[in-house]
Phi, psi and omega in degrees: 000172180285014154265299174331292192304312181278010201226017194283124173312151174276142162319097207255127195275177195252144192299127175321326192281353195268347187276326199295252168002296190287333167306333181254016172274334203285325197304266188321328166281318184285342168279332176292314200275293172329302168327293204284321162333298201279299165316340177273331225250323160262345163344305213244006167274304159313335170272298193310255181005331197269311242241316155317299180081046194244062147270187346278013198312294186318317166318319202269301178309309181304341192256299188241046160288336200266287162033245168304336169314301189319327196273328171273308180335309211286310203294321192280347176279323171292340161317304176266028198260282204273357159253014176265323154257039118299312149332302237270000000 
């Protein structure tokens, strides 16, 4: 009803030092992720390789599986990133 819209509790917005923080916490996780992405893809490129005896082609395929894994990761946060603030 027109009272509710108008009676709505305030938003309690978060302190520039808490916006701050939480940007070098999503950071700093979405770089963990990227990383540990390209690193487990040559891990398991590097065993397969080992375990085959096709080096190095599995390592190189494995880097850029891991990559591209990274890469996608990256893309769908910015994705709810920006629809999240499209949202507000």
């Amino acid at each position: 009803t027109l009272c509710e819209g108008l009676h709505k509790p305030p938003v309690k917005r978060q302190t520039t030092t808490s916006q701050i923080a939480a940007a070098v916490n999503d950071g700093w996780m979405n770089g963990g992720n990227f990383a540990g992405s390209i690193l487990a893809g040559t891990l398991v490129g590097y065993l397969a390789d080992r375990w085959l005896g096709t080096w190095p082609w599995l390592l190189i395929v494995g880097i850029l599986v891991g990559a591209y894994s990274g890469f996608m990761r990256m893309w769908v946060y910015s994705k709810r990133i920006e629809d999240e603030l499209r949202d507000r």
